[in-house]
PDB file of C-alpha atoms in Angstrom:
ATOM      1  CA  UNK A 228       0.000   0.000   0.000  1.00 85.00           C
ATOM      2  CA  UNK A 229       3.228   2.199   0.640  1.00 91.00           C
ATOM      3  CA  UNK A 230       3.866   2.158  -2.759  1.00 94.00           C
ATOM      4  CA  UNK A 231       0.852   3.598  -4.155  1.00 93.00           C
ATOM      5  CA  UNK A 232       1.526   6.237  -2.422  1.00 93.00           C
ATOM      6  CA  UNK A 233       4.655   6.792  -2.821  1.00 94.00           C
ATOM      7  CA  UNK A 234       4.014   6.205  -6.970  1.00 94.00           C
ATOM      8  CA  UNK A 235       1.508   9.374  -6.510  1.00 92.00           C
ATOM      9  CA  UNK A 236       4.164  11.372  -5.287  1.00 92.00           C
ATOM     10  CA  UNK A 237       6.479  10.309  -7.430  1.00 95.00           C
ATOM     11  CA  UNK A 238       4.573  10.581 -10.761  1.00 94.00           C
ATOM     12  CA  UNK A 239       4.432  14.152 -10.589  1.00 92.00           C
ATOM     13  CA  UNK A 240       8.393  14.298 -11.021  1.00 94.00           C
ATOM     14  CA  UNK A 241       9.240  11.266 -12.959  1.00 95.00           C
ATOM     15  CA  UNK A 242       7.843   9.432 -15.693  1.00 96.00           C
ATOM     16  CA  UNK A 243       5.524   6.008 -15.044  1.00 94.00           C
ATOM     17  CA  UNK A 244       8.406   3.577 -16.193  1.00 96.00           C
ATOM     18  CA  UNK A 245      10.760   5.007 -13.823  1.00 96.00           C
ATOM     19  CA  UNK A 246       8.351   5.064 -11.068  1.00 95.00           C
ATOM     20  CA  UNK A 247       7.537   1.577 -11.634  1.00 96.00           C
ATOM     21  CA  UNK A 248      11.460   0.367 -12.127  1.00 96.00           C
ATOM     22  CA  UNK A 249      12.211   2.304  -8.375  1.00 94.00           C
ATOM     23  CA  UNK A 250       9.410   0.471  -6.836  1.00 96.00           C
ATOM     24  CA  UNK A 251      10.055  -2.770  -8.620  1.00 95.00           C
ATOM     25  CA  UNK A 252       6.662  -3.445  -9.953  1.00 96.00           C
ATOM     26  CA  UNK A 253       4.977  -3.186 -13.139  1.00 94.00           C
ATOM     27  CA  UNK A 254       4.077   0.164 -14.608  1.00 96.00           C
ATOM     28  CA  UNK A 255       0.548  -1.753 -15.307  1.00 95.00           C
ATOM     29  CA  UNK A 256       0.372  -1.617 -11.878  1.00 95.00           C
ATOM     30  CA  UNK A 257       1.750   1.747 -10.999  1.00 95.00           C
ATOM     31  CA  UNK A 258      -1.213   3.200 -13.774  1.00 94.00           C
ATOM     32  CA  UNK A 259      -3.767   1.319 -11.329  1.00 93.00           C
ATOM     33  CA  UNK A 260      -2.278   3.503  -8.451  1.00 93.00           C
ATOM     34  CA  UNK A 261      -2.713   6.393 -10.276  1.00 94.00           C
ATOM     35  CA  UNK A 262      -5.760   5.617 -11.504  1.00 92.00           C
ATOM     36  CA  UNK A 263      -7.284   4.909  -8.004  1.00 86.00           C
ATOM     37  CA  UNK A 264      -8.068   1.086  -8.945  1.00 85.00           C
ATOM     38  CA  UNK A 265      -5.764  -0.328  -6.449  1.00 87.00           C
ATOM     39  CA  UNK A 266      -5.500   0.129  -3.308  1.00 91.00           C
ATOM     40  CA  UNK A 267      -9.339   1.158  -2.344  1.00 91.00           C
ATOM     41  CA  UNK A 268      -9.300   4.578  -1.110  1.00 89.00           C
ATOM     42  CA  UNK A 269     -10.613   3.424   2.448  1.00 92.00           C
ATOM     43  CA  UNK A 270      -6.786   1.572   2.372  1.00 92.00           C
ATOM     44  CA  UNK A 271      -5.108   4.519   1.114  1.00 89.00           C
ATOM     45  CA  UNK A 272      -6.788   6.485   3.903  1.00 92.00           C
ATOM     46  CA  UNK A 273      -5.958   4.162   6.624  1.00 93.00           C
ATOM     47  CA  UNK A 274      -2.084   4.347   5.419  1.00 91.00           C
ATOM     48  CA  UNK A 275      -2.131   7.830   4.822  1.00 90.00           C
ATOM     49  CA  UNK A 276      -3.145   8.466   8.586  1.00 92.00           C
ATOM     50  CA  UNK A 277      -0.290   5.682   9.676  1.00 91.00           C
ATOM     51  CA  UNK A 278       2.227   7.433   7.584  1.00 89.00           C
ATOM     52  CA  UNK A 279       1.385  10.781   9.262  1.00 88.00           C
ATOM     53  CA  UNK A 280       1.345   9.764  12.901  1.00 91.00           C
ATOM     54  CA  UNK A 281       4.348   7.584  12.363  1.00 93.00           C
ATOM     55  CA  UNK A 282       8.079   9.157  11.952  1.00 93.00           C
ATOM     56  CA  UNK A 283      10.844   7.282   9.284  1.00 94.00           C
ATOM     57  CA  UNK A 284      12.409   5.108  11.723  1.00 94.00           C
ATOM     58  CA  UNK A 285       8.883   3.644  12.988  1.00 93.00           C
ATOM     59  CA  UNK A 286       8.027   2.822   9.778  1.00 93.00           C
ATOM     60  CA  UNK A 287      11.345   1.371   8.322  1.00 95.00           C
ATOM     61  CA  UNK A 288      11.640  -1.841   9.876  1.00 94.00           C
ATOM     62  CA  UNK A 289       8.337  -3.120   8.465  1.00 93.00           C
ATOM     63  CA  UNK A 290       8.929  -1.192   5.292  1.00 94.00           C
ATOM     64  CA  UNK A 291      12.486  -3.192   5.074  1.00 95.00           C
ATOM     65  CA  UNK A 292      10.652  -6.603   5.827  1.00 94.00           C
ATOM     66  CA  UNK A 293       7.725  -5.987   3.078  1.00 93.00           C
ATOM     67  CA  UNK A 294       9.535  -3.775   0.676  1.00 95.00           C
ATOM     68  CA  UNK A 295      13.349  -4.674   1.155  1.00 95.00           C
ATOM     69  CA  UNK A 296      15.740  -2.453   1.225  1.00 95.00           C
ATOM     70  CA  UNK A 297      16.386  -0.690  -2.183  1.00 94.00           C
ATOM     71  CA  UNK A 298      12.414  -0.274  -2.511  1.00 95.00           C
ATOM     72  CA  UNK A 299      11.645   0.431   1.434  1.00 95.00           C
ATOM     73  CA  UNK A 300      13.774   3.366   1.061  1.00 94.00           C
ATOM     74  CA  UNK A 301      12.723   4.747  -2.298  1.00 93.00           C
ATOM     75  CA  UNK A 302       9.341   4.608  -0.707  1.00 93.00           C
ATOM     76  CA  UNK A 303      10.088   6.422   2.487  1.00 92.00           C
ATOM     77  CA  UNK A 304      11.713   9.111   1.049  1.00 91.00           C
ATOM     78  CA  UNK A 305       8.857   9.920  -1.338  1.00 92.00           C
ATOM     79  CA  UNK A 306       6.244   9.310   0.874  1.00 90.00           C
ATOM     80  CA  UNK A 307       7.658  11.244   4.139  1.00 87.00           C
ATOM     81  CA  UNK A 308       9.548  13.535   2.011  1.00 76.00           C
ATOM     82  CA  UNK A 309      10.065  17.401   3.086  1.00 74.00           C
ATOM     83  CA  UNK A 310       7.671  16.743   6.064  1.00 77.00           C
ATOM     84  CA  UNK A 311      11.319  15.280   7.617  1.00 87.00           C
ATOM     85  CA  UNK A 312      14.334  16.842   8.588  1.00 92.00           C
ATOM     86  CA  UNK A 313      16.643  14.265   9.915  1.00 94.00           C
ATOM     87  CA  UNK A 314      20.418  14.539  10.997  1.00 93.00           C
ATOM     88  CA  UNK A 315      22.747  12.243  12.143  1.00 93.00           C
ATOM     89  CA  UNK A 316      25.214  12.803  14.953  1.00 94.00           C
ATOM     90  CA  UNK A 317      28.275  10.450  15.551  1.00 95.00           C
ATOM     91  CA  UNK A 318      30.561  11.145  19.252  1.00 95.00           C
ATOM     92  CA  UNK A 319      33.787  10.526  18.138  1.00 95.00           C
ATOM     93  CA  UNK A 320      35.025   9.220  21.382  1.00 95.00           C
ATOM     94  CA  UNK A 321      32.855   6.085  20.505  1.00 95.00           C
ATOM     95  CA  UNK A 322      33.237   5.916  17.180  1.00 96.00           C
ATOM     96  CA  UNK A 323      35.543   3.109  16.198  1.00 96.00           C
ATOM     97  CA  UNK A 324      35.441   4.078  12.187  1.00 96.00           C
ATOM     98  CA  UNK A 325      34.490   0.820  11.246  1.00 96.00           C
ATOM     99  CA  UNK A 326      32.281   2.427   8.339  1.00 94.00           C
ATOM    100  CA  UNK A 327      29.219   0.084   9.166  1.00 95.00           C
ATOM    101  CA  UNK A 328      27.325   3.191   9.509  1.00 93.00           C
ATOM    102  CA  UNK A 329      28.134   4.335   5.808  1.00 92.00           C
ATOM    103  CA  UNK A 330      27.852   0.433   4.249  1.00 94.00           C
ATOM    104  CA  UNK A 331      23.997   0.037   5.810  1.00 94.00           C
ATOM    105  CA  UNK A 332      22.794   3.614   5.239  1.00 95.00           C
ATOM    106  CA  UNK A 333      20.083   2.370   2.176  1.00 95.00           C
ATOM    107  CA  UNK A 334      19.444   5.871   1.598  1.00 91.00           C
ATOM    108  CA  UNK A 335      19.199   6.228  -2.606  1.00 81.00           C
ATOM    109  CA  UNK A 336      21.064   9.767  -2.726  1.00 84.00           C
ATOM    110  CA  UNK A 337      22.903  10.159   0.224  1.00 82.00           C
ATOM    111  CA  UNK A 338      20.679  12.235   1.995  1.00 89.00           C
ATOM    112  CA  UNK A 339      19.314  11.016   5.431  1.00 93.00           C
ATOM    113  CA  UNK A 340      15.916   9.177   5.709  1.00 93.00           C
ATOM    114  CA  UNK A 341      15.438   9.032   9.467  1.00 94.00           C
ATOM    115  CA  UNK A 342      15.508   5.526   9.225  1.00 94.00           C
ATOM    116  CA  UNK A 343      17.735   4.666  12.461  1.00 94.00           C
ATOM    117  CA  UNK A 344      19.507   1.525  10.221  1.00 94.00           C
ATOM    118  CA  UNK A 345      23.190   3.646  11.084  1.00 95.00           C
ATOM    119  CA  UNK A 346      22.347   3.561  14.562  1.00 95.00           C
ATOM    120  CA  UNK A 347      21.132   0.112  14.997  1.00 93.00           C
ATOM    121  CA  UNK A 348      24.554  -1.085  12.910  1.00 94.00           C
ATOM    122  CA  UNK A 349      26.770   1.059  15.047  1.00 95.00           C
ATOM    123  CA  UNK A 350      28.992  -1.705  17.212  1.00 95.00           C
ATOM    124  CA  UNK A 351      29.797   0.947  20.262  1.00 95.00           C
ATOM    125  CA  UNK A 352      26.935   3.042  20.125  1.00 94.00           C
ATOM    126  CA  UNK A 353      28.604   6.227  18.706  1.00 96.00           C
ATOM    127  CA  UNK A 354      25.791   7.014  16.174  1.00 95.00           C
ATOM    128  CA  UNK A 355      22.374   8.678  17.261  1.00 95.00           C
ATOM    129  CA  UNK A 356      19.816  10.318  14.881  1.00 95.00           C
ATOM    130  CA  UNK A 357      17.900  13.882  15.621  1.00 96.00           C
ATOM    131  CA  UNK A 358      14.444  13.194  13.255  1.00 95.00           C
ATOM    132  CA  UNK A 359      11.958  16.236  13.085  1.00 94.00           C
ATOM    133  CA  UNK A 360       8.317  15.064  11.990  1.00 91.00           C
ATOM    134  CA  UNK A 361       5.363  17.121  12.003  1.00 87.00           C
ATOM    135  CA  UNK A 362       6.595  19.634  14.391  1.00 89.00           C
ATOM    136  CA  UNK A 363       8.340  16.875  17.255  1.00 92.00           C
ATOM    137  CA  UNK A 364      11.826  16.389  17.874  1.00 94.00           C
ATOM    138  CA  UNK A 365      12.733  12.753  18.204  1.00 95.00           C
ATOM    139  CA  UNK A 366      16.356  11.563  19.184  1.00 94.00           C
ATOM    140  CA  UNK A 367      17.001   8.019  18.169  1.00 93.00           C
ATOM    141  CA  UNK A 368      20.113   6.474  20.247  1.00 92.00           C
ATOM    142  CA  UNK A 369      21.955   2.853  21.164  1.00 83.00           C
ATOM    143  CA  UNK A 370      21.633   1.813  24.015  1.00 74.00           C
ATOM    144  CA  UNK A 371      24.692   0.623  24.016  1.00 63.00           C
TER     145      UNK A 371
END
């Protein structure tokens, strides 16, 4: 259901074959989002009001586990887009520069989804994550 809404987002900056290649399905299927065929809009309601009580690293590990990785985070970062400002932070007395952080990040461009996945990977706990989402401030941290 993520993905028809992130192909309506999506459609409005890139064309239906690329939308359908990023979120590995069919672009028959990507014209029935659009369309409003598939999902209902009762379903695209219900995930539309999960998606905006929910911040990126809530959603991502069930996004990972439907999605995987490469589409979970095309997804996210069309469908939570500019409504997130998220920055990680490393303390670089912890940090052991093992680079796990940078080799898990599944972010398509670089720029940070709010996921959490460098702070879950991060062996000593150096890595935390400041995500801003519809006007709250969430730090995500190790509890190691």
């Amino acid at each position: 259901m993520i993905r028809a809404l992130a192909a309506e987002r999506m459609a409005s900056e890139l064309p239906l074959v690329e939308v359908a290649a990023r979120l590995d399905v069919d672009p028959s299927t990507v014209s029935h989002y659009l369309s409003g065929d598939y999902p209902s809009e009762e379903t695209r309601d219900k995930v539309r009001r999960v998606v905006e009580e929910t911040p990126p690293f809530g959603l991502w590990p069930q996004l990972r586990e439907a999605l995987g990785v490469d589409v979970a985070a095309e997804a996210l970062k069309w469908v939570m887009g500019p409504r997130t400002e998220a920055e990680p932070d490393v303390d670089d007395e912890k940090c052991l520069a093992c680079g796990r952080c940078s080799e898990i990040c599944p972010s398509p461009d670089g720029e940070c989804l709010g996921c959490g996945e460098c702070v879950r990977a991060c062996p000593s706990g150096a890595r935390s994550l400041s995500v801003r989402y519809r006007g709250l401030v969430y730090r995500v941290s190790s509890p190691k």
